[in-house]
Amino acid sequence: IAVGYRVNSYQATQFRIWATKTLREFIVKGFVLDDERLKQGKRLFGRDYFDELLERIRDIRASERRFYQKITDIYALSADYDPNAPATQEFFATVQNKLHWAITGQTAAELIYASADAAKINMGLTAWKHAPHGKILKSDVAVAKNYLNEAHIRELNRIVSAYLDLAENRAERGVVTRMQEWAEFLNRFLELSNYPVLQDKGKVSALEAKLKAAEEYEVFRVRQDREYISDFDREVKRLQGRK
């Protein structure tokens, strides 16, 4: 306890909060009960815990969430999950870039910066909100996933699917998984699959990528407005062709 009150770290702060609350209760009552553990029954991580965990994992798999969001959703199921922990903030901040780096050798920002080009067809995009016939919007060009090709998407699917398989397997076997383990599992899986693992934040910032994409879009938008054929335009042409 003495060490916990002297050390200055996130974990120490959490310990001090817990210790102060627990000691106060002991002084007042003369005893301390772990209400949450009592509610769980004989085991903190009983069968009910893993059954619910399995259900939530399968719900994540079936969801329409983005690739990296499914991985962060699994991380959030950690037995010791704390949204405010530095480890959580680090994982959430890097997981998207780790996936993009693994399959393209570029971070999300680097991919946007290198791919956004007003001179290219569809500004270099392979997907956008109103594809394939709708207009490309400014918001579309700032999304890294919109520049990935079909092979990249298949690779992302396989990586995320393997991560979900691991989560489901551990839940079925009643294995408790903590935050640090989920973060390590992602790195180890990428290494075992011979994917490069991102070691830094990349050479292009998110702001630089966003500004570059916005500049290219302003040039592209003029050409798009000039060449765009709406559903109304198509219908008019179709009717004129009947005459």
PDB file of C-alpha atoms in Angstrom:
ATOM      1  CA  ILE A   1       0.000   0.000   0.000  1.00  0.00           C
ATOM      2  CA  ALA A   2       2.829   2.389   0.886  1.00  0.00           C
ATOM      3  CA  VAL A   3       4.391   1.920  -2.556  1.00  0.00           C
ATOM      4  CA  GLY A   4       1.040   2.473  -4.259  1.00  0.00           C
ATOM      5  CA  TYR A   5       0.697   5.847  -2.574  1.00  0.00           C
ATOM      6  CA  ARG A   6       4.211   6.947  -3.559  1.00  0.00           C
ATOM      7  CA  VAL A   7       4.290   5.899  -7.213  1.00  0.00           C
ATOM      8  CA  ASN A   8       2.989   8.395  -9.768  1.00  0.00           C
ATOM      9  CA  SER A   9       1.329   6.484 -12.617  1.00  0.00           C
ATOM     10  CA  TYR A  10      -2.128   5.741 -13.982  1.00  0.00           C
ATOM     11  CA  GLN A  11      -2.206   2.329 -12.273  1.00  0.00           C
ATOM     12  CA  ALA A  12      -1.081   3.878  -8.988  1.00  0.00           C
ATOM     13  CA  THR A  13      -3.810   6.518  -9.202  1.00  0.00           C
ATOM     14  CA  GLN A  14      -6.445   3.821  -9.762  1.00  0.00           C
ATOM     15  CA  PHE A  15      -5.006   1.861  -6.838  1.00  0.00           C
ATOM     16  CA  ARG A  16      -5.162   4.890  -4.541  1.00  0.00           C
ATOM     17  CA  ILE A  17      -8.812   5.479  -5.438  1.00  0.00           C
ATOM     18  CA  TRP A  18      -9.640   1.837  -4.704  1.00  0.00           C
ATOM     19  CA  ALA A  19      -7.547   1.693  -1.525  1.00  0.00           C
ATOM     20  CA  THR A  20      -9.005   4.910  -0.080  1.00  0.00           C
ATOM     21  CA  LYS A  21     -12.559   3.701  -0.712  1.00  0.00           C
ATOM     22  CA  THR A  22     -11.824   0.253   0.738  1.00  0.00           C
ATOM     23  CA  LEU A  23     -10.037   1.570   3.844  1.00  0.00           C
ATOM     24  CA  ARG A  24     -12.835   4.060   4.500  1.00  0.00           C
ATOM     25  CA  GLU A  25     -15.414   1.253   4.354  1.00  0.00           C
ATOM     26  CA  PHE A  26     -13.300  -0.914   6.672  1.00  0.00           C
ATOM     27  CA  ILE A  27     -12.943   1.896   9.235  1.00  0.00           C
ATOM     28  CA  VAL A  28     -16.699   2.565   9.252  1.00  0.00           C
ATOM     29  CA  LYS A  29     -17.998  -1.031   9.099  1.00  0.00           C
ATOM     30  CA  GLY A  30     -15.121  -3.087  10.416  1.00  0.00           C
ATOM     31  CA  PHE A  31     -15.246  -5.290   7.302  1.00  0.00           C
ATOM     32  CA  VAL A  32     -15.253  -5.037   3.495  1.00  0.00           C
ATOM     33  CA  LEU A  33     -17.372  -7.039   1.037  1.00  0.00           C
ATOM     34  CA  ASP A  34     -16.649  -7.438  -2.692  1.00  0.00           C
ATOM     35  CA  ASP A  35     -20.225  -6.971  -3.913  1.00  0.00           C
ATOM     36  CA  GLU A  36     -19.400  -7.619  -7.575  1.00  0.00           C
ATOM     37  CA  ARG A  37     -17.625 -10.885  -6.801  1.00  0.00           C
ATOM     38  CA  LEU A  38     -20.531 -12.033  -4.600  1.00  0.00           C
ATOM     39  CA  LYS A  39     -22.982 -11.318  -7.417  1.00  0.00           C
ATOM     40  CA  GLN A  40     -20.927 -13.566  -9.703  1.00  0.00           C
ATOM     41  CA  GLY A  41     -21.391 -16.575  -7.444  1.00  0.00           C
ATOM     42  CA  LYS A  42     -18.584 -19.001  -6.671  1.00  0.00           C
ATOM     43  CA  ARG A  43     -16.479 -17.938  -9.636  1.00  0.00           C
ATOM     44  CA  LEU A  44     -15.851 -14.428 -10.887  1.00  0.00           C
ATOM     45  CA  PHE A  45     -15.632 -15.723 -14.451  1.00  0.00           C
ATOM     46  CA  GLY A  46     -18.352 -18.365 -14.453  1.00  0.00           C
ATOM     47  CA  ARG A  47     -20.082 -20.036 -17.400  1.00  0.00           C
ATOM     48  CA  ASP A  48     -22.610 -17.202 -17.632  1.00  0.00           C
ATOM     49  CA  TYR A  49     -19.762 -14.748 -18.179  1.00  0.00           C
ATOM     50  CA  PHE A  50     -18.328 -16.741 -21.073  1.00  0.00           C
ATOM     51  CA  ASP A  51     -21.747 -17.470 -22.600  1.00  0.00           C
ATOM     52  CA  GLU A  52     -22.489 -13.745 -22.704  1.00  0.00           C
ATOM     53  CA  LEU A  53     -18.982 -13.038 -23.991  1.00  0.00           C
ATOM     54  CA  LEU A  54     -19.464 -15.562 -26.802  1.00  0.00           C
ATOM     55  CA  GLU A  55     -22.785 -13.979 -27.746  1.00  0.00           C
ATOM     56  CA  ARG A  56     -21.225 -10.525 -27.892  1.00  0.00           C
ATOM     57  CA  ILE A  57     -18.299 -11.753 -30.005  1.00  0.00           C
ATOM     58  CA  ARG A  58     -20.685 -13.316 -32.521  1.00  0.00           C
ATOM     59  CA  ASP A  59     -22.702 -10.108 -32.579  1.00  0.00           C
ATOM     60  CA  ILE A  60     -19.513  -8.174 -33.410  1.00  0.00           C
ATOM     61  CA  ARG A  61     -18.739 -10.629 -36.216  1.00  0.00           C
ATOM     62  CA  ALA A  62     -22.207 -10.174 -37.741  1.00  0.00           C
ATOM     63  CA  SER A  63     -22.190  -6.382 -37.417  1.00  0.00           C
ATOM     64  CA  GLU A  64     -21.606  -3.897 -40.222  1.00  0.00           C
ATOM     65  CA  ARG A  65     -18.865  -2.169 -38.267  1.00  0.00           C
ATOM     66  CA  ARG A  66     -15.623  -1.253 -40.041  1.00  0.00           C
ATOM     67  CA  PHE A  67     -12.703  -3.680 -39.932  1.00  0.00           C
ATOM     68  CA  TYR A  68     -10.680  -1.887 -37.276  1.00  0.00           C
ATOM     69  CA  GLN A  69     -13.804  -1.161 -35.219  1.00  0.00           C
ATOM     70  CA  LYS A  70     -14.490  -4.883 -34.896  1.00  0.00           C
ATOM     71  CA  ILE A  71     -11.014  -5.360 -33.448  1.00  0.00           C
ATOM     72  CA  THR A  72     -11.477  -2.502 -30.970  1.00  0.00           C
ATOM     73  CA  ASP A  73     -14.886  -3.956 -30.052  1.00  0.00           C
ATOM     74  CA  ILE A  74     -13.187  -7.257 -29.179  1.00  0.00           C
ATOM     75  CA  TYR A  75     -10.568  -5.376 -27.153  1.00  0.00           C
ATOM     76  CA  ALA A  76     -13.399  -3.687 -25.239  1.00  0.00           C
ATOM     77  CA  LEU A  77     -14.541  -7.135 -24.068  1.00  0.00           C
ATOM     78  CA  SER A  78     -11.293  -7.579 -22.097  1.00  0.00           C
ATOM     79  CA  ALA A  79     -11.805  -8.833 -18.550  1.00  0.00           C
ATOM     80  CA  ASP A  80      -9.934  -5.800 -17.192  1.00  0.00           C
ATOM     81  CA  TYR A  81     -11.181  -3.297 -19.780  1.00  0.00           C
ATOM     82  CA  ASP A  82     -10.741   0.342 -18.822  1.00  0.00           C
ATOM     83  CA  PRO A  83     -11.595   2.945 -21.497  1.00  0.00           C
ATOM     84  CA  ASN A  84      -9.406   5.531 -19.766  1.00  0.00           C
ATOM     85  CA  ALA A  85      -6.286   3.399 -19.425  1.00  0.00           C
ATOM     86  CA  PRO A  86      -3.242   4.595 -21.425  1.00  0.00           C
ATOM     87  CA  ALA A  87      -2.988   1.096 -22.936  1.00  0.00           C
ATOM     88  CA  THR A  88      -6.532   1.411 -24.279  1.00  0.00           C
ATOM     89  CA  GLN A  89      -5.954   4.867 -25.716  1.00  0.00           C
ATOM     90  CA  GLU A  90      -2.742   3.644 -27.373  1.00  0.00           C
ATOM     91  CA  PHE A  91      -4.465   0.590 -28.868  1.00  0.00           C
ATOM     92  CA  PHE A  92      -7.412   2.581 -30.194  1.00  0.00           C
ATOM     93  CA  ALA A  93      -5.087   5.218 -31.667  1.00  0.00           C
ATOM     94  CA  THR A  94      -2.893   2.731 -33.538  1.00  0.00           C
ATOM     95  CA  VAL A  95      -5.066  -0.230 -34.572  1.00  0.00           C
ATOM     96  CA  GLN A  96      -6.317   1.315 -37.831  1.00  0.00           C
ATOM     97  CA  ASN A  97      -2.809   2.281 -38.905  1.00  0.00           C
ATOM     98  CA  LYS A  98      -1.475  -1.170 -38.006  1.00  0.00           C
ATOM     99  CA  LEU A  99      -4.014  -2.810 -40.312  1.00  0.00           C
ATOM    100  CA  HIS A 100      -3.358  -0.424 -43.199  1.00  0.00           C
ATOM    101  CA  TRP A 101       0.395  -0.731 -42.749  1.00  0.00           C
ATOM    102  CA  ALA A 102       0.205  -4.518 -42.738  1.00  0.00           C
ATOM    103  CA  ILE A 103      -1.519  -4.749 -46.122  1.00  0.00           C
ATOM    104  CA  THR A 104      -0.222  -1.649 -47.945  1.00  0.00           C
ATOM    105  CA  GLY A 105       3.019  -0.642 -46.215  1.00  0.00           C
ATOM    106  CA  GLN A 106       1.420   2.748 -45.508  1.00  0.00           C
ATOM    107  CA  THR A 107      -0.444   4.269 -42.595  1.00  0.00           C
ATOM    108  CA  ALA A 108      -3.981   5.533 -43.195  1.00  0.00           C
ATOM    109  CA  ALA A 109      -2.677   9.097 -43.587  1.00  0.00           C
ATOM    110  CA  GLU A 110       0.113   8.027 -45.950  1.00  0.00           C
ATOM    111  CA  LEU A 111      -2.347   6.041 -48.064  1.00  0.00           C
ATOM    112  CA  ILE A 112      -4.688   9.025 -48.424  1.00  0.00           C
ATOM    113  CA  TYR A 113      -1.821  11.433 -49.129  1.00  0.00           C
ATOM    114  CA  ALA A 114      -0.317   9.199 -51.824  1.00  0.00           C
ATOM    115  CA  SER A 115      -3.579   8.109 -53.466  1.00  0.00           C
ATOM    116  CA  ALA A 116      -5.751  11.237 -53.566  1.00  0.00           C
ATOM    117  CA  ASP A 117      -5.220  12.625 -57.078  1.00  0.00           C
ATOM    118  CA  ALA A 118      -7.604  14.920 -58.950  1.00  0.00           C
ATOM    119  CA  ALA A 119      -6.232  13.695 -62.283  1.00  0.00           C
ATOM    120  CA  LYS A 120      -7.149  10.069 -61.630  1.00  0.00           C
ATOM    121  CA  ILE A 121     -10.475   8.425 -62.421  1.00  0.00           C
ATOM    122  CA  ASN A 122     -12.747   8.912 -59.403  1.00  0.00           C
ATOM    123  CA  MET A 123      -9.841  10.766 -57.773  1.00  0.00           C
ATOM    124  CA  GLY A 124      -8.160   7.432 -57.075  1.00  0.00           C
ATOM    125  CA  LEU A 125     -11.044   6.110 -55.000  1.00  0.00           C
ATOM    126  CA  THR A 126     -12.204   2.516 -55.317  1.00  0.00           C
ATOM    127  CA  ALA A 127     -15.275   3.084 -53.129  1.00  0.00           C
ATOM    128  CA  TRP A 128     -17.381   6.008 -51.905  1.00  0.00           C
ATOM    129  CA  LYS A 129     -20.710   6.533 -50.184  1.00  0.00           C
ATOM    130  CA  HIS A 130     -22.861   6.820 -53.315  1.00  0.00           C
ATOM    131  CA  ALA A 131     -20.834   4.509 -55.570  1.00  0.00           C
ATOM    132  CA  PRO A 132     -20.872   3.545 -58.315  1.00  0.00           C
ATOM    133  CA  HIS A 133     -23.004   6.195 -60.056  1.00  0.00           C
ATOM    134  CA  GLY A 134     -23.406   8.849 -57.352  1.00  0.00           C
ATOM    135  CA  LYS A 135     -21.161  11.854 -56.860  1.00  0.00           C
ATOM    136  CA  ILE A 136     -17.990  11.631 -54.830  1.00  0.00           C
ATOM    137  CA  LEU A 137     -18.263  13.843 -51.746  1.00  0.00           C
ATOM    138  CA  LYS A 138     -15.538  15.693 -49.887  1.00  0.00           C
ATOM    139  CA  SER A 139     -16.031  13.369 -46.915  1.00  0.00           C
ATOM    140  CA  ASP A 140     -15.305  10.332 -49.123  1.00  0.00           C
ATOM    141  CA  VAL A 141     -11.772  11.409 -50.013  1.00  0.00           C
ATOM    142  CA  ALA A 142     -10.581  11.557 -46.390  1.00  0.00           C
ATOM    143  CA  VAL A 143     -11.327   7.862 -45.683  1.00  0.00           C
ATOM    144  CA  ALA A 144      -8.315   5.584 -46.162  1.00  0.00           C
ATOM    145  CA  LYS A 145     -10.400   2.456 -46.753  1.00  0.00           C
ATOM    146  CA  ASN A 146     -11.915   4.097 -49.839  1.00  0.00           C
ATOM    147  CA  TYR A 147      -8.540   3.820 -51.614  1.00  0.00           C
ATOM    148  CA  LEU A 148      -8.050   0.082 -51.007  1.00  0.00           C
ATOM    149  CA  ASN A 149      -8.429  -2.394 -53.849  1.00  0.00           C
ATOM    150  CA  GLU A 150     -10.296  -5.708 -53.713  1.00  0.00           C
ATOM    151  CA  ALA A 151      -7.182  -7.681 -52.752  1.00  0.00           C
ATOM    152  CA  HIS A 152      -6.576  -5.330 -49.815  1.00  0.00           C
ATOM    153  CA  ILE A 153     -10.173  -5.718 -48.643  1.00  0.00           C
ATOM    154  CA  ARG A 154      -9.896  -9.517 -48.777  1.00  0.00           C
ATOM    155  CA  GLU A 155      -6.714  -9.367 -46.691  1.00  0.00           C
ATOM    156  CA  LEU A 156      -8.372  -7.113 -44.130  1.00  0.00           C
ATOM    157  CA  ASN A 157     -11.302  -9.513 -43.951  1.00  0.00           C
ATOM    158  CA  ARG A 158      -8.991 -12.435 -43.276  1.00  0.00           C
ATOM    159  CA  ILE A 159      -7.056 -10.602 -40.551  1.00  0.00           C
ATOM    160  CA  VAL A 160     -10.198  -9.488 -38.732  1.00  0.00           C
ATOM    161  CA  SER A 161     -11.836 -12.895 -39.188  1.00  0.00           C
ATOM    162  CA  ALA A 162      -8.805 -14.607 -37.635  1.00  0.00           C
ATOM    163  CA  TYR A 163      -8.894 -12.177 -34.694  1.00  0.00           C
ATOM    164  CA  LEU A 164     -12.582 -12.930 -34.164  1.00  0.00           C
ATOM    165  CA  ASP A 165     -11.932 -16.680 -34.460  1.00  0.00           C
ATOM    166  CA  LEU A 166      -9.324 -16.373 -31.710  1.00  0.00           C
ATOM    167  CA  ALA A 167     -11.732 -14.432 -29.488  1.00  0.00           C
ATOM    168  CA  GLU A 168     -14.524 -16.946 -30.044  1.00  0.00           C
ATOM    169  CA  ASN A 169     -12.246 -19.919 -29.413  1.00  0.00           C
ATOM    170  CA  ARG A 170     -10.940 -18.481 -26.142  1.00  0.00           C
ATOM    171  CA  ALA A 171     -14.469 -17.680 -24.958  1.00  0.00           C
ATOM    172  CA  GLU A 172     -15.702 -21.194 -25.771  1.00  0.00           C
ATOM    173  CA  ARG A 173     -12.796 -22.686 -23.797  1.00  0.00           C
ATOM    174  CA  GLY A 174     -13.381 -20.360 -20.858  1.00  0.00           C
ATOM    175  CA  VAL A 175     -10.060 -18.521 -21.201  1.00  0.00           C
ATOM    176  CA  VAL A 176     -10.005 -15.061 -19.615  1.00  0.00           C
ATOM    177  CA  THR A 177      -8.364 -12.451 -21.861  1.00  0.00           C
ATOM    178  CA  ARG A 178      -7.079  -9.076 -20.718  1.00  0.00           C
ATOM    179  CA  MET A 179      -6.263  -5.821 -22.507  1.00  0.00           C
ATOM    180  CA  GLN A 180      -2.528  -6.373 -22.820  1.00  0.00           C
ATOM    181  CA  GLU A 181      -3.115  -9.822 -24.294  1.00  0.00           C
ATOM    182  CA  TRP A 182      -5.467  -8.555 -27.016  1.00  0.00           C
ATOM    183  CA  ALA A 183      -2.950  -5.892 -28.008  1.00  0.00           C
ATOM    184  CA  GLU A 184      -0.147  -8.473 -28.120  1.00  0.00           C
ATOM    185  CA  PHE A 185      -2.279 -10.965 -30.064  1.00  0.00           C
ATOM    186  CA  LEU A 186      -2.734  -8.512 -32.936  1.00  0.00           C
ATOM    187  CA  ASN A 187       1.011  -7.885 -33.256  1.00  0.00           C
ATOM    188  CA  ARG A 188       1.851 -11.578 -32.966  1.00  0.00           C
ATOM    189  CA  PHE A 189      -0.738 -12.580 -35.554  1.00  0.00           C
ATOM    190  CA  LEU A 190       0.628 -10.037 -38.035  1.00  0.00           C
ATOM    191  CA  GLU A 191       4.176 -11.260 -37.427  1.00  0.00           C
ATOM    192  CA  LEU A 192       3.228 -14.944 -37.793  1.00  0.00           C
ATOM    193  CA  SER A 193       1.431 -14.125 -41.045  1.00  0.00           C
ATOM    194  CA  ASN A 194       4.542 -12.338 -42.364  1.00  0.00           C
ATOM    195  CA  TYR A 195       2.872  -8.935 -42.347  1.00  0.00           C
ATOM    196  CA  PRO A 196       4.994  -5.906 -41.412  1.00  0.00           C
ATOM    197  CA  VAL A 197       4.159  -4.503 -37.977  1.00  0.00           C
ATOM    198  CA  LEU A 198       4.017  -0.720 -37.663  1.00  0.00           C
ATOM    199  CA  GLN A 199       6.632   0.570 -35.215  1.00  0.00           C
ATOM    200  CA  ASP A 200       5.971   4.326 -35.344  1.00  0.00           C
ATOM    201  CA  LYS A 201       3.310   6.870 -36.320  1.00  0.00           C
ATOM    202  CA  GLY A 202       4.317   7.127 -39.970  1.00  0.00           C
ATOM    203  CA  LYS A 203       5.705  10.029 -41.966  1.00  0.00           C
ATOM    204  CA  VAL A 204       2.430  11.835 -42.762  1.00  0.00           C
ATOM    205  CA  SER A 205       0.063  13.270 -40.163  1.00  0.00           C
ATOM    206  CA  ALA A 206      -3.705  12.893 -40.341  1.00  0.00           C
ATOM    207  CA  LEU A 207      -4.020  16.672 -40.814  1.00  0.00           C
ATOM    208  CA  GLU A 208      -1.566  16.704 -43.737  1.00  0.00           C
ATOM    209  CA  ALA A 209      -3.468  13.885 -45.426  1.00  0.00           C
ATOM    210  CA  LYS A 210      -6.814  15.591 -44.905  1.00  0.00           C
ATOM    211  CA  LEU A 211      -5.562  18.899 -46.332  1.00  0.00           C
ATOM    212  CA  LYS A 212      -3.978  17.201 -49.360  1.00  0.00           C
ATOM    213  CA  ALA A 213      -7.173  15.250 -50.089  1.00  0.00           C
ATOM    214  CA  ALA A 214      -9.279  18.408 -49.710  1.00  0.00           C
ATOM    215  CA  GLU A 215      -7.048  20.340 -52.139  1.00  0.00           C
ATOM    216  CA  GLU A 216      -7.234  17.564 -54.722  1.00  0.00           C
ATOM    217  CA  TYR A 217     -10.987  17.342 -54.263  1.00  0.00           C
ATOM    218  CA  GLU A 218     -11.518  21.041 -55.023  1.00  0.00           C
ATOM    219  CA  VAL A 219      -9.806  20.510 -58.379  1.00  0.00           C
ATOM    220  CA  PHE A 220     -11.623  17.236 -59.014  1.00  0.00           C
ATOM    221  CA  ARG A 221     -15.026  18.674 -58.058  1.00  0.00           C
ATOM    222  CA  VAL A 222     -15.000  21.118 -60.984  1.00  0.00           C
ATOM    223  CA  ARG A 223     -14.456  18.296 -63.469  1.00  0.00           C
ATOM    224  CA  GLN A 224     -16.958  16.063 -61.706  1.00  0.00           C
ATOM    225  CA  ASP A 225     -19.674  18.738 -61.870  1.00  0.00           C
ATOM    226  CA  ARG A 226     -18.985  19.234 -65.550  1.00  0.00           C
ATOM    227  CA  GLU A 227     -18.997  15.538 -66.464  1.00  0.00           C
ATOM    228  CA  TYR A 228     -21.499  14.144 -63.974  1.00  0.00           C
ATOM    229  CA  ILE A 229     -24.574  12.449 -65.417  1.00  0.00           C
ATOM    230  CA  SER A 230     -27.451  12.215 -62.945  1.00  0.00           C
ATOM    231  CA  ASP A 231     -30.343   9.721 -63.024  1.00  0.00           C
ATOM    232  CA  PHE A 232     -32.477  12.523 -64.481  1.00  0.00           C
ATOM    233  CA  ASP A 233     -29.933  13.102 -67.254  1.00  0.00           C
ATOM    234  CA  ARG A 234     -29.913   9.385 -68.059  1.00  0.00           C
ATOM    235  CA  GLU A 235     -33.700   9.281 -68.240  1.00  0.00           C
ATOM    236  CA  VAL A 236     -33.812  12.300 -70.555  1.00  0.00           C
ATOM    237  CA  LYS A 237     -31.252  10.663 -72.860  1.00  0.00           C
ATOM    238  CA  ARG A 238     -33.208   7.423 -72.817  1.00  0.00           C
ATOM    239  CA  LEU A 239     -36.445   9.160 -73.771  1.00  0.00           C
ATOM    240  CA  GLN A 240     -34.716  11.176 -76.483  1.00  0.00           C
ATOM    241  CA  GLY A 241     -33.311   7.971 -77.912  1.00  0.00           C
ATOM    242  CA  ARG A 242     -36.838   6.662 -78.434  1.00  0.00           C
ATOM    243  CA  LYS A 243     -37.732   9.500 -80.788  1.00  0.00           C
TER     244      LYS A 243
END
